[in-house]
Coordinates of C-alpha atoms and ligand atoms in Angstrom, one line a residue:
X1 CA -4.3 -1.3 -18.3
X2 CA -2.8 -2.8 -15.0
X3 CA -1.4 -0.9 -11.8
X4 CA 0.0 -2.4 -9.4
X5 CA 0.3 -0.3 -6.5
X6 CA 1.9 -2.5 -3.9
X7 CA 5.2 -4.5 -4.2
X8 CA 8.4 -4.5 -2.7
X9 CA 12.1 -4.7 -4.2
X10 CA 12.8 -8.1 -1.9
X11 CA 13.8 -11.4 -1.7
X12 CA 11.9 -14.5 0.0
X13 CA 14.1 -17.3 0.7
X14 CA 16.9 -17.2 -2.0
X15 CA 19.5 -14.1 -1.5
X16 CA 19.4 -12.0 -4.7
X17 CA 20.4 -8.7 -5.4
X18 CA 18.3 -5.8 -5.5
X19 CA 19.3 -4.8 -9.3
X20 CA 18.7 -8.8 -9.8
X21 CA 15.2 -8.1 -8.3
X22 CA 14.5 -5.3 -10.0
X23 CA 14.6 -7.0 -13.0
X24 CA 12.7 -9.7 -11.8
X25 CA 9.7 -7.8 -11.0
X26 CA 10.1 -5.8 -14.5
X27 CA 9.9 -9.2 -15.9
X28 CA 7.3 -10.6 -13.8
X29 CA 5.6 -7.2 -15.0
X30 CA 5.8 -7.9 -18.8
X31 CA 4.4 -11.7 -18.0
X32 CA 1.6 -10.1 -16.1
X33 CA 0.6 -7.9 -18.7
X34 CA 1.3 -5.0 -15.8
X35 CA 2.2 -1.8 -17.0
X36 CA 2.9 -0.1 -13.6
X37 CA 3.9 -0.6 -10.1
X38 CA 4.6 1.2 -7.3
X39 CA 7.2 0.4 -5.4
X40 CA 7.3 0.4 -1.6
X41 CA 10.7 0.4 0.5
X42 CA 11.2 -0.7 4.0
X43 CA 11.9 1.9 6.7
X44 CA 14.9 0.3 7.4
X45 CA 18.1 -0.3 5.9
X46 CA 18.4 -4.2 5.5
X47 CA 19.8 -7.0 3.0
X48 CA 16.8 -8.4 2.3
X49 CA 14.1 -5.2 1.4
X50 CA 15.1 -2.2 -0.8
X51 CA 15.2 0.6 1.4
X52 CA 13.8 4.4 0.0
X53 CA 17.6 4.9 -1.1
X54 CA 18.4 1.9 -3.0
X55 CA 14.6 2.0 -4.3
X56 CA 15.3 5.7 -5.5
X57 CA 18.8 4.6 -7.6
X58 CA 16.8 1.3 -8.9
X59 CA 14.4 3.2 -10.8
X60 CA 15.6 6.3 -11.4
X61 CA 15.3 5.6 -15.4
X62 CA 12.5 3.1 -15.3
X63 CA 9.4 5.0 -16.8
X64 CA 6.8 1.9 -15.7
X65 CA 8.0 2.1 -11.7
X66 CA 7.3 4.7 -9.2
X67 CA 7.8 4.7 -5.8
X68 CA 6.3 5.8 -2.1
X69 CA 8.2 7.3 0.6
X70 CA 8.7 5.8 4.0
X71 CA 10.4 6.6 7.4
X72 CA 11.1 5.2 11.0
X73 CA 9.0 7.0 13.6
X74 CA 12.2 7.7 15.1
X75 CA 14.1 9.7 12.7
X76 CA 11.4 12.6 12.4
X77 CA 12.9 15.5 12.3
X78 CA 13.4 18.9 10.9
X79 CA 15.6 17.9 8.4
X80 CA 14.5 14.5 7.5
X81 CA 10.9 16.4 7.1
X82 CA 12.7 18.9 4.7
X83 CA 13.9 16.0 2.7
X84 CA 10.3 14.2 2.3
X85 CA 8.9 17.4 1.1
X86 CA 11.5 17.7 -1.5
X87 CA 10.8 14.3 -2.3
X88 CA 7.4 14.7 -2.7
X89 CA 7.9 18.3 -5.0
X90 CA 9.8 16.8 -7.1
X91 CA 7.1 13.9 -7.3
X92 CA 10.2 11.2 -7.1
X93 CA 7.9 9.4 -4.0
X94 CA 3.6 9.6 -4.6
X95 CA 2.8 8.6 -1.1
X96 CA 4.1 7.9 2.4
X97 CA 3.9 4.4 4.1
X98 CA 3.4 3.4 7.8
X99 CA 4.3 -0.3 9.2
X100 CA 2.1 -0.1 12.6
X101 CA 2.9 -3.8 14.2
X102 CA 6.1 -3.8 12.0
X103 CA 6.7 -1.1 14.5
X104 CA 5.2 -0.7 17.4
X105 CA 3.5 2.3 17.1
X106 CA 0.0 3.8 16.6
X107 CA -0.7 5.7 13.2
X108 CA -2.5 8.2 15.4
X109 CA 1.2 9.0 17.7
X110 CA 1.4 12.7 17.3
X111 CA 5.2 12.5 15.9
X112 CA 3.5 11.4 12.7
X113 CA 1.7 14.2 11.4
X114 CA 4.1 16.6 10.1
X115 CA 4.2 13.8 7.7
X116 CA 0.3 13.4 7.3
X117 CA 0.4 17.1 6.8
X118 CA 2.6 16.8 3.9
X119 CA 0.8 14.1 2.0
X120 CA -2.2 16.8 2.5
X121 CA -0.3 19.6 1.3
X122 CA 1.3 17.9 -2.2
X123 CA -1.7 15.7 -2.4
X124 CA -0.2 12.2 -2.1
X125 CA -1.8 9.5 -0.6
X126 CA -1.0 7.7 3.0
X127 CA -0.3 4.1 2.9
X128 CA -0.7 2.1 6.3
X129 CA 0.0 -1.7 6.5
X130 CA -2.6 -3.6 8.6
X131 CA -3.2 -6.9 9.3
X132 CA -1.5 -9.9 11.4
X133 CA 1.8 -11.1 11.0
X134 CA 1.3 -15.6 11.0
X135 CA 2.8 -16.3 14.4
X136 CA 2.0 -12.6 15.6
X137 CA -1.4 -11.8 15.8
X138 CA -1.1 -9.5 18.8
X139 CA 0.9 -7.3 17.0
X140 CA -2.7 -5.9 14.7
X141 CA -3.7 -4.1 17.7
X142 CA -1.4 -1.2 16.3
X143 CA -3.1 -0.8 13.1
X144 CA -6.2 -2.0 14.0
X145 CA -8.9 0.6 11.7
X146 CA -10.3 2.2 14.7
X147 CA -6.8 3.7 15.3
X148 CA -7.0 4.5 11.3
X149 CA -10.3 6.4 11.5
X150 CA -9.4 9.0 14.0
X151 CA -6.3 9.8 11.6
X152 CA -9.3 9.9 9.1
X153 CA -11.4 11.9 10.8
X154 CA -9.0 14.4 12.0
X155 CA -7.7 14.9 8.5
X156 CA -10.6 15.0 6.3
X157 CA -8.3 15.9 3.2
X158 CA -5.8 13.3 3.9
X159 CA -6.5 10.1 1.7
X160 CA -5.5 6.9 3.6
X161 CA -5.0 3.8 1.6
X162 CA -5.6 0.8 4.0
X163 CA -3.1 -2.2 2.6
X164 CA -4.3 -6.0 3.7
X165 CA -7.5 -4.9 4.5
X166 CA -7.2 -6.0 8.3
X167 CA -7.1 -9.4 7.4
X168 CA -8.5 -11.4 8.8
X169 CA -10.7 -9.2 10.0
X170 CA -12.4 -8.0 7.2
X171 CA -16.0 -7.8 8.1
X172 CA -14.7 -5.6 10.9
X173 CA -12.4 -3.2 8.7
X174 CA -15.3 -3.0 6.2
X175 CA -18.0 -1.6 8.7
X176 CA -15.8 0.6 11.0
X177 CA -15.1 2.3 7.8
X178 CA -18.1 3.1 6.7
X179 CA -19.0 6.6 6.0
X180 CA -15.2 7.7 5.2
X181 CA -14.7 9.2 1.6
X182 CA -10.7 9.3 2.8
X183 CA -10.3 5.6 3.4
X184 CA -9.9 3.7 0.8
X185 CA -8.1 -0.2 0.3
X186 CA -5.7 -1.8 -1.5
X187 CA -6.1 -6.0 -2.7
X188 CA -2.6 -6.6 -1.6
X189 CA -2.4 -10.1 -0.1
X190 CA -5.8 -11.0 -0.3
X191 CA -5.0 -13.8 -2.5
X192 CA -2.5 -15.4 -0.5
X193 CA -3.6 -19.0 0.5
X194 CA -2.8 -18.2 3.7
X195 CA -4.5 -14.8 3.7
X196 CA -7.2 -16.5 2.6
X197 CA -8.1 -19.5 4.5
X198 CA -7.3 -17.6 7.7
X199 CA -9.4 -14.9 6.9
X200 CA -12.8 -17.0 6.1
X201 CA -12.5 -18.5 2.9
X202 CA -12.3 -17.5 -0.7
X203 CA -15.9 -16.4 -0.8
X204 CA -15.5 -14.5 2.0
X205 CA -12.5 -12.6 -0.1
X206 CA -14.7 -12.3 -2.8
X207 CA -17.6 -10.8 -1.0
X208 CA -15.7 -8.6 0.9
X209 CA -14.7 -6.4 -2.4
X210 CA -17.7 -6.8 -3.8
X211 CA -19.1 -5.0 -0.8
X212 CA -16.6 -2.2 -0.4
X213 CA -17.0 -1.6 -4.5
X214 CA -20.5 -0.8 -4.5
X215 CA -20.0 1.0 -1.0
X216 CA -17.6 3.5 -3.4
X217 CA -16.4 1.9 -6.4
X218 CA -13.4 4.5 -6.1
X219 CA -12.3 3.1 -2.8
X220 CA -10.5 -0.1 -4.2
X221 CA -7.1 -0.8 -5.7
X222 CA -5.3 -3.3 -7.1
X223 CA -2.2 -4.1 -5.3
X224 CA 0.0 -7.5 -5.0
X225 CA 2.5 -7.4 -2.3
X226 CA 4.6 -8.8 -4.9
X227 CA 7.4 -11.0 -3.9
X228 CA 5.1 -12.1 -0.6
X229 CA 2.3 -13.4 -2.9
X230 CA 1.9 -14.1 -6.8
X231 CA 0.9 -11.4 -9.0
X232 CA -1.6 -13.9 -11.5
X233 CA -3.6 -14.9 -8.1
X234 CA -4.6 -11.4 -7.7
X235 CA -5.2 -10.3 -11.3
X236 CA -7.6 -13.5 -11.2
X237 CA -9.6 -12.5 -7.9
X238 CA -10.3 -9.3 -9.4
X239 CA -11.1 -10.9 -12.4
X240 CA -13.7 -13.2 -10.5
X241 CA -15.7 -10.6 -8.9
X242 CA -19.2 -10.0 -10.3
X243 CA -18.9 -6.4 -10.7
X244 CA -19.3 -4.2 -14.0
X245 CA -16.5 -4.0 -16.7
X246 CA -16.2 -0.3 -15.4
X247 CA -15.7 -1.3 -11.5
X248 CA -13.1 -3.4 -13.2
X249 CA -11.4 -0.8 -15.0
X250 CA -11.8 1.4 -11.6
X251 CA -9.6 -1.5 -9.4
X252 CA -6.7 -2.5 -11.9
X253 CA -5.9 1.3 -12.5
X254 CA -8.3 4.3 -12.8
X255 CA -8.3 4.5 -9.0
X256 CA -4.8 4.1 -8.3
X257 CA -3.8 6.5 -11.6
X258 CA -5.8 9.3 -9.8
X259 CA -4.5 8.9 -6.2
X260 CA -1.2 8.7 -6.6
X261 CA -1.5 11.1 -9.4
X262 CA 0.1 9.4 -12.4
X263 CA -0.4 10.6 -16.1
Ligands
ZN301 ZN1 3.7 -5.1 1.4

């Protein structure tokens, strides 16, 4: 079994629907041999990502999608916080994403954690993007892990899925997490050509995982950022690690299954 726990309803270059996409990825899906995804929406309303909204109406009858919930920093509020827990009750969203360097804010700004406090309290997992933007590197000094860990520290029941592993700074993001049973990482982009010959190399891809898998072989999942990056790539870089048939097993779906809780 495959899980992907990281794609988008989006288009690259080409304008397409979002009901067009949707099918593509369900297609893309059956080529793939992947039997879930989770589907994250942008925190804005915009032509070219799904936002929560059109994300919830796309796969309200699609057994094989599930989806995260996301908001802008600036439209915390009491009733916008009544509506995320309702959300997450009625398990329609199985996690809450953050964009620090989309936005320019820290994942440790105190305005977040109502929300933190609601992933604790219905036992869904936090999702925070990381990493550089090509042509923006400054803007990885808002999710830079060290931020991510004080989050982590402060909430010892909140589980914190770090997506792009800090790229390219992965030797970094591996040992400032260290010691963190909360932490854990998704594969998402880590086979992007681009990802990858900025961040060191294949090899350095490769041994990256390898490390974090036998630091806790429950911290890793298989994610794709699907449209951004091709779903195959990935499936292949998991498939070339050197780790046990089990570890395997653990990235493309036993991890994912139990954090975001799916039967
Ligand atoms: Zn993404």
């Amino acid at each position: 079994m495959i899980i992907d726990s990281h794609v988008h309803i989006s288009y690259l270059k080409k304008k397409k629907s979002f009901f067009q996409i949707k099918d593509d990825l369900l297609l893309n899906m059956r080529q793939n041999k992947i039997d879930y995804s989770i589907v994250i929406p942008d925190n804005i309303s915009n032509s070219q990502c799904a936002d929560l909204q059109v994300v919830m109406d796309l796969i309200k009858n699609k057994s094989n999608l599930y989806m995260i919930g996301t908001i802008r920093i600036a439209q915390i509020n009491k009733i916008n916080l009544l509506e995320i827990e309702k959300l997450f009750q009625l398990k329609i969203i199985r996690g809450f994403k953050i964009f620090p360097g989309h936005d320019p804010i820290y994942p440790t700004d105190k305005r977040w954690h109502p929300v933190y406090k609601l992933c604790i309290k219905y036992d869904f997992p936090l999702i925070i993007h990381t990493g550089i933007n090509v042509g923006n590197r400054k803007c990885a000094r808002y999710n830079n892990p060290k931020h991510i860990i004080k989050i982590a520290k402060k909430y010892p029941k909140l589980k914190i899925i770090i997506a792009h592993y800090f790229w390219p700074k992965l030797d970094y993001c591996f040992s400032i997490t260290n010691g963190f049973n909360n932490i854990y990482f998704d594969t998402s982009g880590l086979a992007d050509p681009e990802v990858v010959k900025i961040s060191g190399g294949i090899k350095k891809i490769k041994g990256i995982l390898i490390k974090t898998i036998k630091r806790r072989a429950e911290s890793v999942l298989f994610g794709t950022d699907w449209p951004m990056c091709n779903v195959k790539k990935h499936i292949n870089l998991v498939n070339s690690l050197d780790i046990t048939k089990e570890e395997k097993n653990k990235i493309f779906y036993k991890n994912s299954r139990h954090l975001f809780r799916l039967k």
